[in-house]
Tab-separated table of C-alpha atoms and ligand atoms in Angstrom:
chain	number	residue	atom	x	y	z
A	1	UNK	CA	-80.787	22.086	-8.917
A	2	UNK	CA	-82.685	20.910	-5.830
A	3	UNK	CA	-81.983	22.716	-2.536
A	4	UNK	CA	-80.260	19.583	-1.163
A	5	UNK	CA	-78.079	19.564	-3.749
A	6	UNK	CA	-77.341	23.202	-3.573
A	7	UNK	CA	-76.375	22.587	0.086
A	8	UNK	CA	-73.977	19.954	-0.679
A	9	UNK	CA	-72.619	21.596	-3.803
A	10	UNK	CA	-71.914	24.582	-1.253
A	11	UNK	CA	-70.542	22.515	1.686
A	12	UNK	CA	-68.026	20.613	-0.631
A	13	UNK	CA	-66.830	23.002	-3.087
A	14	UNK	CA	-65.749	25.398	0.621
A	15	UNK	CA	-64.072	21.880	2.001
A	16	UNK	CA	-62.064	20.879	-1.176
A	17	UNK	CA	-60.835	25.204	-1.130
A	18	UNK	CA	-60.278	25.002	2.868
A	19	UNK	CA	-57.575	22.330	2.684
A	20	UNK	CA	-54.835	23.947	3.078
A	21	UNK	CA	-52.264	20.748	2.231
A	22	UNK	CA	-52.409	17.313	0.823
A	23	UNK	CA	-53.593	15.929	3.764
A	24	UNK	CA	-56.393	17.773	4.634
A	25	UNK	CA	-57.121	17.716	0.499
A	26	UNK	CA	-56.621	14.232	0.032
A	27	UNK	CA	-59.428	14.119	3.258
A	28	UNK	CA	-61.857	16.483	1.474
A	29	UNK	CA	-61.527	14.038	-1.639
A	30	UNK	CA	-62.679	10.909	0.805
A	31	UNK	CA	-65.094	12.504	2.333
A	32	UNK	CA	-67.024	13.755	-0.634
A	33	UNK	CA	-65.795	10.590	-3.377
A	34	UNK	CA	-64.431	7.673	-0.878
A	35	UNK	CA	-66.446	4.867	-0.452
A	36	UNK	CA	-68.397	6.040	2.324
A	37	UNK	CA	-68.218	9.948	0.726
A	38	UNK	CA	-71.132	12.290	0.401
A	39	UNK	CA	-71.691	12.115	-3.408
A	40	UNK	CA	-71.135	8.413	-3.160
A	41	UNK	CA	-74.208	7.999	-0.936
A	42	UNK	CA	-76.320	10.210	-3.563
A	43	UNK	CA	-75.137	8.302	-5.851
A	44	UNK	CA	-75.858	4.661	-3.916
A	45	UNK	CA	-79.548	6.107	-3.462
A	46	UNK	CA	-80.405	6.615	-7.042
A	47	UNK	CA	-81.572	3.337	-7.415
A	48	UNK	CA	-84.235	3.751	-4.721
A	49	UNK	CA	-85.374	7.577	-6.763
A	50	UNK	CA	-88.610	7.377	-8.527
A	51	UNK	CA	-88.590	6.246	-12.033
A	52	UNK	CA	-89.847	9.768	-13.088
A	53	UNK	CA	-87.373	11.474	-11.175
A	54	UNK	CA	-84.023	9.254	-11.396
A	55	UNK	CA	-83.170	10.274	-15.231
A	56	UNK	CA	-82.734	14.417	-13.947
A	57	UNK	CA	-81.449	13.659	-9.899
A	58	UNK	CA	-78.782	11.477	-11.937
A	59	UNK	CA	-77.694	14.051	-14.301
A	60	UNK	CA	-77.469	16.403	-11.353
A	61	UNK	CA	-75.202	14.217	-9.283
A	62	UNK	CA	-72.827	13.680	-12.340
A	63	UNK	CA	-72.494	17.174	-12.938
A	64	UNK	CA	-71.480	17.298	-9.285
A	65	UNK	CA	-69.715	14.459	-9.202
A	66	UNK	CA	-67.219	16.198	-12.491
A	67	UNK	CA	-67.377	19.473	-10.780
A	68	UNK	CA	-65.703	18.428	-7.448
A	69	UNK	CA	-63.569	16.256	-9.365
A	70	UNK	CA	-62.799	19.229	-11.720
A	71	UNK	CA	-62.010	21.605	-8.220
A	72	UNK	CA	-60.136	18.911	-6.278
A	73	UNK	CA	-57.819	18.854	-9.639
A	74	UNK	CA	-57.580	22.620	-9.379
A	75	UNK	CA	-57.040	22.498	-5.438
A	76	UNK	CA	-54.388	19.521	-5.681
A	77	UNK	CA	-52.516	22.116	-8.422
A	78	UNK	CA	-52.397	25.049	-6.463
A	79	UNK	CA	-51.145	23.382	-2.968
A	80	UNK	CA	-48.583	21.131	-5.275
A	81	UNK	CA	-47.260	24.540	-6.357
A	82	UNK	CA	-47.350	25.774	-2.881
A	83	UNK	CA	-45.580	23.094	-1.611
A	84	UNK	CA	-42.525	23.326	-4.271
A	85	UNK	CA	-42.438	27.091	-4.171
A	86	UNK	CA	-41.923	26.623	-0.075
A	87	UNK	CA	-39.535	23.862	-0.886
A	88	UNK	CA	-37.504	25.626	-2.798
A	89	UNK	CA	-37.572	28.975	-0.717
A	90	UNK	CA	-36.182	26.589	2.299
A	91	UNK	CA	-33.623	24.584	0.171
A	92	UNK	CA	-32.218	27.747	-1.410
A	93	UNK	CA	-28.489	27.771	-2.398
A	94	UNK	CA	-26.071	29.944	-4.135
A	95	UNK	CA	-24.515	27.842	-6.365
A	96	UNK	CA	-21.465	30.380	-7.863
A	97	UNK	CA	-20.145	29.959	-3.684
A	98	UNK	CA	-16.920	29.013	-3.562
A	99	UNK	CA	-16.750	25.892	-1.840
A	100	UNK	CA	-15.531	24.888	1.790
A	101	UNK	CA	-12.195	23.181	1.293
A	102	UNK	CA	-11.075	20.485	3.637
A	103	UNK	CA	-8.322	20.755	5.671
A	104	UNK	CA	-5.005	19.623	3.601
A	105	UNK	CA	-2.006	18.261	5.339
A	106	UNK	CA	1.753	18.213	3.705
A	107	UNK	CA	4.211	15.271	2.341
A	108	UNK	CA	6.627	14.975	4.840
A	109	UNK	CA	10.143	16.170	3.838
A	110	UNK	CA	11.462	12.673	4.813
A	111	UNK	CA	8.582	10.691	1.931
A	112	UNK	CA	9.600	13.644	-0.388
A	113	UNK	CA	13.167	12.892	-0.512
A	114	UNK	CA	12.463	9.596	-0.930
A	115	UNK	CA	9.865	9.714	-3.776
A	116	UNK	CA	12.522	12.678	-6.085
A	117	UNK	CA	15.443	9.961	-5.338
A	118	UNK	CA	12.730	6.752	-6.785
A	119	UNK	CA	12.251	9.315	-9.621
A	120	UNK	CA	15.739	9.883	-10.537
A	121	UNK	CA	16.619	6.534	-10.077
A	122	UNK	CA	13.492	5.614	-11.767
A	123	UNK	CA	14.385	7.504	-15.037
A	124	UNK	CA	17.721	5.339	-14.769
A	125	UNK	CA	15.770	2.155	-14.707
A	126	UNK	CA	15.952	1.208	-11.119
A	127	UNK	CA	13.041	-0.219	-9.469
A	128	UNK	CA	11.783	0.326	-5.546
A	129	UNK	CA	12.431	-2.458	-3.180
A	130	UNK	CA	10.704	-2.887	0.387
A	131	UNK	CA	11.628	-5.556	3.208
A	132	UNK	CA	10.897	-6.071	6.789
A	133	UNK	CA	12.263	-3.715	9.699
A	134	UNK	CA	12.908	-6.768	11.741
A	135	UNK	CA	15.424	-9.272	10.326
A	136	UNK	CA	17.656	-11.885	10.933
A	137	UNK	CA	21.079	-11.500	11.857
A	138	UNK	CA	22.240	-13.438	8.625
A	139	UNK	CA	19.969	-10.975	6.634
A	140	UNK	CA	21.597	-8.105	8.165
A	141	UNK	CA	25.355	-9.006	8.660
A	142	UNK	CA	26.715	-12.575	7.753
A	143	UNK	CA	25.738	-12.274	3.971
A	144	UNK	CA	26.875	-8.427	3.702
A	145	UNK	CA	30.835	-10.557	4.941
A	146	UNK	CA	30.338	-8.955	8.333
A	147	UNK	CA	31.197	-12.035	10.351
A	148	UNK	CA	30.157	-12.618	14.273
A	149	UNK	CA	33.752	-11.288	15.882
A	150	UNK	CA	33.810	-8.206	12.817
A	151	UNK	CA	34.125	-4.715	14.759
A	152	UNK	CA	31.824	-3.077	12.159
A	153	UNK	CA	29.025	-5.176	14.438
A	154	UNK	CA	29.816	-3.216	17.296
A	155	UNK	CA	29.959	-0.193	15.633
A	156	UNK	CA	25.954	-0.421	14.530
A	157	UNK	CA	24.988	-0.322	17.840
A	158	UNK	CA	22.083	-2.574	16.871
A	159	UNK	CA	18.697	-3.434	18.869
A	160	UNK	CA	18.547	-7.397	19.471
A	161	UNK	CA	15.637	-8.609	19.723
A	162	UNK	CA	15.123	-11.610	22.176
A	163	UNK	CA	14.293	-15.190	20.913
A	164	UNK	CA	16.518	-17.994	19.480
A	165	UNK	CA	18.234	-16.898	17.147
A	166	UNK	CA	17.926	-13.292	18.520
A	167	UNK	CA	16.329	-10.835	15.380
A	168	UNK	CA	17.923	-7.555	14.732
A	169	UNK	CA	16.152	-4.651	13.786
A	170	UNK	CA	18.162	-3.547	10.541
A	171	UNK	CA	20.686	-1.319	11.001
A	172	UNK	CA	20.881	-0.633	7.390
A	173	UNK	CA	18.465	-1.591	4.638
A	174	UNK	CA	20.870	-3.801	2.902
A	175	UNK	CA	19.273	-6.815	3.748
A	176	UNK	CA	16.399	-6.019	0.897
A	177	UNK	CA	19.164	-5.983	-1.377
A	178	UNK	CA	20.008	-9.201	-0.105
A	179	UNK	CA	16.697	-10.564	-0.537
A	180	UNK	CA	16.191	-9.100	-3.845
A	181	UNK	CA	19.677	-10.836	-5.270
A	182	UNK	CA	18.696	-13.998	-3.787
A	183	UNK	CA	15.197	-14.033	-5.351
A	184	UNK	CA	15.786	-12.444	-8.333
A	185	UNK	CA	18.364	-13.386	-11.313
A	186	UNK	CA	20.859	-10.435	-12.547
A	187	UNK	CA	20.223	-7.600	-14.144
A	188	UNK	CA	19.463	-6.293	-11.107
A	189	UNK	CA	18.883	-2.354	-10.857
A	190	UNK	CA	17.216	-1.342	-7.294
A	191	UNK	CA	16.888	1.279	-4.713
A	192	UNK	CA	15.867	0.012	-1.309
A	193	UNK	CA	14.592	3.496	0.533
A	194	UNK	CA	13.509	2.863	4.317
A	195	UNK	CA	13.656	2.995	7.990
A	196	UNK	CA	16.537	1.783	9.858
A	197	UNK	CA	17.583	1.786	13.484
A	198	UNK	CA	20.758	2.035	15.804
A	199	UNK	CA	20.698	2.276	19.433
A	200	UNK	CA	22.466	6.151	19.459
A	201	UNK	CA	20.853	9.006	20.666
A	202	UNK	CA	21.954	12.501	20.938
A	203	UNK	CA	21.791	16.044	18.288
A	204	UNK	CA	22.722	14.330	15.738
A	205	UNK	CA	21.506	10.906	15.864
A	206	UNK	CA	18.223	9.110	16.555
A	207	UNK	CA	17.883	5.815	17.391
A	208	UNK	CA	14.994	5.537	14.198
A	209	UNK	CA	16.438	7.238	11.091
A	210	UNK	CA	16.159	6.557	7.421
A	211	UNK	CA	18.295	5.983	4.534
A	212	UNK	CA	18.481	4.668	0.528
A	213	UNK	CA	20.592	2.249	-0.507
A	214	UNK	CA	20.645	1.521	-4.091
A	215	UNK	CA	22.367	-1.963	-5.953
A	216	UNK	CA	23.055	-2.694	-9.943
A	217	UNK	CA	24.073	-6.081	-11.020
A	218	UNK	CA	24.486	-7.152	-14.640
A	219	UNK	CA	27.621	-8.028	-16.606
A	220	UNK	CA	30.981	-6.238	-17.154
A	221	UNK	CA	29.988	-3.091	-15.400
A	222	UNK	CA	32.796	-1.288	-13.748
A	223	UNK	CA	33.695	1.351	-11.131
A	224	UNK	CA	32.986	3.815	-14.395
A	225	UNK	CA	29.275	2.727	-13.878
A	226	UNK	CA	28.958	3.976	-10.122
A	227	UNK	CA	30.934	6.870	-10.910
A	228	UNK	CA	28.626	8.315	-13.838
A	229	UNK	CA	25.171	7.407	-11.980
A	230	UNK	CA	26.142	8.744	-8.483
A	231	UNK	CA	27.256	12.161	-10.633
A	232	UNK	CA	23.798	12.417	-12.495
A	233	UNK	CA	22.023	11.268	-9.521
A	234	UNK	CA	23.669	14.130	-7.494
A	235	UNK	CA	23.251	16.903	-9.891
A	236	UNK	CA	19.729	16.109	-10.611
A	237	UNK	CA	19.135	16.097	-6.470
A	238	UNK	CA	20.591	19.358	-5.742
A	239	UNK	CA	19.675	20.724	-9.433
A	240	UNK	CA	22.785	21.638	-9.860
A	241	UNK	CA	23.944	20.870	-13.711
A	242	UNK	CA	28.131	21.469	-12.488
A	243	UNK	CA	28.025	20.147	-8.818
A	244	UNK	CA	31.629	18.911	-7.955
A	245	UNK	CA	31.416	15.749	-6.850
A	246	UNK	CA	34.391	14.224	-5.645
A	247	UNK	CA	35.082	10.031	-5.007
A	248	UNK	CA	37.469	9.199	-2.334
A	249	UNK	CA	39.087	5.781	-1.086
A	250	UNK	CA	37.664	3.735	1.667
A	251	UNK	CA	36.666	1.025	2.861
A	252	UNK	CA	33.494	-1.088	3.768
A	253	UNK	CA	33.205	-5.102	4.387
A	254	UNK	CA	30.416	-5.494	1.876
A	255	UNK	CA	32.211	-3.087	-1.297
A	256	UNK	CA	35.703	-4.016	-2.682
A	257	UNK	CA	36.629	-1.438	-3.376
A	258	UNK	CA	34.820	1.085	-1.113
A	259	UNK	CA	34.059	5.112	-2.203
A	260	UNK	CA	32.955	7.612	0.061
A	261	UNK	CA	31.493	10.459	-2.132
A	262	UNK	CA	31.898	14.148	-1.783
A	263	UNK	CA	30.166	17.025	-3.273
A	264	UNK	CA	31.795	20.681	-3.247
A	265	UNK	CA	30.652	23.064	-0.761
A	266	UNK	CA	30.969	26.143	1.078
A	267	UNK	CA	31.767	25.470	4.931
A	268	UNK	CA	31.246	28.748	5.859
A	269	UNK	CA	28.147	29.890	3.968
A	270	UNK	CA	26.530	26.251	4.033
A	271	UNK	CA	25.984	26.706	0.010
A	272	UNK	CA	26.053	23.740	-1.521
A	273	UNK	CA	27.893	23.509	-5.098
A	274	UNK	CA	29.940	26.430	-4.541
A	275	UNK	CA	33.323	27.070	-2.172
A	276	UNK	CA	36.221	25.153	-1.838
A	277	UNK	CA	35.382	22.723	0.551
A	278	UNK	CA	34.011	18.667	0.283
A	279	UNK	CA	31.217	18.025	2.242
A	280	UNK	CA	30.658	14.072	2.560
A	281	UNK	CA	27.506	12.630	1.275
A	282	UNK	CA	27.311	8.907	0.085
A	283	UNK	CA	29.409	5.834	0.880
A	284	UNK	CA	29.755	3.594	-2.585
A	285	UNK	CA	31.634	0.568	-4.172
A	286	UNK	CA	32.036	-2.569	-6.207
A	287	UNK	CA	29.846	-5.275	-4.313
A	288	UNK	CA	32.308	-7.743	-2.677
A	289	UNK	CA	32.130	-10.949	-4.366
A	290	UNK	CA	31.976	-12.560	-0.809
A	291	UNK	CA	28.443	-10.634	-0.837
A	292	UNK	CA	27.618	-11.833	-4.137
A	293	UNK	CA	28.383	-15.420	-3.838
A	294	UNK	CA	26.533	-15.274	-0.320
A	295	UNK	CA	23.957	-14.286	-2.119
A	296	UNK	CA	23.211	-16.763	-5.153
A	297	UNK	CA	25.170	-15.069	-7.782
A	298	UNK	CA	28.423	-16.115	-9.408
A	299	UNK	CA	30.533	-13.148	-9.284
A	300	UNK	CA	32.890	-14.302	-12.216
A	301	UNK	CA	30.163	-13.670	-14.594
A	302	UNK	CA	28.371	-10.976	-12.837
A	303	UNK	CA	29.467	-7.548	-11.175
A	304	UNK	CA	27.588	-4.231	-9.498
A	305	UNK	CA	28.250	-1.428	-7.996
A	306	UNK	CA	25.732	-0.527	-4.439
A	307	UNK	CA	26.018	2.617	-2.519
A	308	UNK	CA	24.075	4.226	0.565
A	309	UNK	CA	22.937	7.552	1.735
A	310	UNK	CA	21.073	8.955	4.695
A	311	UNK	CA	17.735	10.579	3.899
A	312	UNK	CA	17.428	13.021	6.929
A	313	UNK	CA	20.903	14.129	5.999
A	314	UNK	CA	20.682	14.589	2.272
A	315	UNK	CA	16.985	16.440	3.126
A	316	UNK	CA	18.727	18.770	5.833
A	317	UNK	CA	21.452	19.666	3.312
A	318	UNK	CA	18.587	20.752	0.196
A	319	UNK	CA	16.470	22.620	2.262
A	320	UNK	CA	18.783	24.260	5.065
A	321	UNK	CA	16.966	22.360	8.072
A	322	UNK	CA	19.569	22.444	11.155
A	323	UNK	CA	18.019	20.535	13.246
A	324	UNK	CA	17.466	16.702	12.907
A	325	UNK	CA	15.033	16.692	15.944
A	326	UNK	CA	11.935	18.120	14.276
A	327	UNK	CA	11.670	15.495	12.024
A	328	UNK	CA	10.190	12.824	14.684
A	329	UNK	CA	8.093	15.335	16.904
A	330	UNK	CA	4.834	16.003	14.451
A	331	UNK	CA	5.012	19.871	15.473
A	332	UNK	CA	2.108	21.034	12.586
A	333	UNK	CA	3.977	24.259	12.561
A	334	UNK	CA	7.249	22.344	11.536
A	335	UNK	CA	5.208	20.503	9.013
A	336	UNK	CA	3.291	23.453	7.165
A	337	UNK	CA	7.010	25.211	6.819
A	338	UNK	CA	8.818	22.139	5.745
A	339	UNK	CA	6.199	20.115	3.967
A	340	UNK	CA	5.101	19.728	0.258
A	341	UNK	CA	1.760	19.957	-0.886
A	342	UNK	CA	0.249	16.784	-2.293
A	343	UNK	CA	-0.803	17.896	-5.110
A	344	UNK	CA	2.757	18.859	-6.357
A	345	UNK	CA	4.626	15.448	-6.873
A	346	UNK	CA	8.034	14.722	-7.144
A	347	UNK	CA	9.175	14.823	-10.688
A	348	UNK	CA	13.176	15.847	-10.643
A	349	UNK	CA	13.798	12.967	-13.099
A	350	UNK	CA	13.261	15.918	-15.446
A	351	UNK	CA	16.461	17.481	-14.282
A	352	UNK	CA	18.275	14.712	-15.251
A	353	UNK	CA	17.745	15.462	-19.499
A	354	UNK	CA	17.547	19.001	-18.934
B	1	2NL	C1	26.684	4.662	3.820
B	1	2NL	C2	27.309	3.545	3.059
B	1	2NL	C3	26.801	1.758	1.611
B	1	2NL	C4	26.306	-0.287	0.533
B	1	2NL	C5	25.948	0.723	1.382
B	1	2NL	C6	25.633	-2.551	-0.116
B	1	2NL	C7	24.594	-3.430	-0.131
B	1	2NL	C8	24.809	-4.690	-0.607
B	1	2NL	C9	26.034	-5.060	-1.087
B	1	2NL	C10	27.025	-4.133	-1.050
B	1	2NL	CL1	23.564	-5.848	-0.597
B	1	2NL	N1	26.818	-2.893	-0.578
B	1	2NL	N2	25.410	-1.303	0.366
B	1	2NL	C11	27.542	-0.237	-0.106
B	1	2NL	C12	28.386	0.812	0.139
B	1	2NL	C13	28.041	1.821	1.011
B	1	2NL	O1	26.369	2.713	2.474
B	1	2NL	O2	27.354	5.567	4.159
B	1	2NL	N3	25.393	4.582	4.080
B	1	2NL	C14	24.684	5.592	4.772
């Protein structure tokens, strides 16, 4: 090999091993085989060689031109290697590491109440009804045969809301079952779980609160019916196979006739299912046929029972909360005692078979 092409040979081979990444390879490779590269020149010149020497200066420059192509190849392998062996050094991770678990918050006692009494009711074949919080005062009172003058009105201490007519916000959540008989044809088996409101504030009361009402139309069903499914619907909610539960005569404008409903208790103690004392829990009855006339159905051929219940009291009593305060003031402490976790759902309806 000439000495010129000795020098080159030297100069390029040391280039294509000095790049040290891609970058500064993939600039050895243009300068020695790009268009305007080293060995491209040689090779452009050829044509002006003489005859007698082109045939051996050509085989020359192809043996260069395979033997840089032969130690970029090598050069590109070993700095590709490099470069994954530094990758993954850098992006190292232990993959047996537990892993970081996002906060989780807790079902509020009040939605847990309400989703084990949907699934007790639900493994009786009632459905879940929803309706607005703010409703008219036909909605609310004229259709449940509470008139304009009737004292139970004053005793609701409702919030009017101004406009003509004024709008209430419901002081029960009736009304749904109102809405549900007048849009749907008997059988009819709901519960109507939801917030309510009364303008009374003190220990005991606030002025938002929640309850469950529940309503079963169909034919020929009797006070026999309520009693039985307000029993089961008890036991399975406490979990307590022999609660007493006791039904007592009263009176309501929108039942005829009217049950409040006791379970047995111990005053003293606060245990629930034992003692000698009632402890009231539910108000119940046959649905006035005033209601269910009101309402698009023809109480001559159909009956039902309805009944209501107060969620923050029926929660207080399972889970020996004394306060009703907490309930309404987000305190996370409050809420990581009380709560449920999410991941545990509400599936009592088994208590009801068992
Ligand atoms: C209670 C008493 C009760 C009802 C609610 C009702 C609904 C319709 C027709 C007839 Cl649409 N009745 N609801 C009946 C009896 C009692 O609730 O102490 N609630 C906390």
């Amino acid at each position: 090999m000439s000495d010129d092409l000795q020098t080159v040979r030297e100069a390029t081979l040391a280039s294509i091993n000095a790049a040290s990444d891609l970058k500064a390879w993939d600039a050895a490779r243009v300068a020695v085989l790009g268009k305007s590269g080293t060995l491209t020149a040689m090779l452009k010149e050829l044509g002006r060689t003489p005859p007698e020497q082109r045939r051996e200066r050509g085989a020359a420059l192809n043996a260069l031109r395979d033997e840089f192509g032969a130690a970029l190849e090598a050069r590109r392998a070993t700095l590709q290697a490099e470069a994954l062996a530094a990758q993954l050094a850098a992006e190292r991770m232990d993959v047996t590491l537990p892993p970081r678990l996002a906060p989780v918050g807790t079902i509020h006692p009040i939605s847990r109440t309400m989703e084990e009494i949907a699934a007790i009711f639900g493994a009786m074949g009632f459905a879940t009804a929803e309706g607005p919080d703010i409703e008219s005062d036909w909605h609310n009172f004229s259709a449940l045969n509470i008139p304009g003058h009737h004292p139970a009105r004053d005793d609701h201490d409702t919030f009017y809301l101004p406009g003509d007519p004024p709008r209430v916000l419901r002081t029960h959540t009736s009304p749904v079952q109102v809405r549900t008989m007048l849009e749907q044809a008997p059988p009819i088996r709901v519960i109507v779980p939801g917030r309510t409101f009364r303008a009374d504030h003190d220990a005991t009361h606030s002025p938002m609160f929640h309850q469950c009402e529940g309503l079963l139309i169909d034919r020929d069903i009797t006070l026999g019916h309520l009693k039985g499914c307000l029993i089961d619907f008890l036991r399975a909610y406490f979990g307590i196979a022999t609660l007493p539960v006791r039904f007592r005569a009263s009176y309501f404008p929108f039942t005829e006739p009217s049950m409040e409903v006791d379970i047995g208790w111990n005053r003293r103690t606060g245990e629930i299912g034992a003692g000698t004392d009632w402890l009231e829990i539910l108000g119940s009855g046959m649905v006035h046929p005033k209601v269910l006339a009101n309402c698009g159905i023809d109480p001559r051929e159909f009956q039902g029972f309805a009944f209501g219940m107060g969620i923050e009291r029926i929660t207080m009593l399972k889970y020996g909360m004394a306060d009703l305060r907490p309930f309404y003031e987000s305190d996370l402490r409050w809420l990581r005692h009380y709560g449920f976790s999410p991941l545990a759902p509400a599936i009592l309806h088994e208590g009801l078979s068992g």
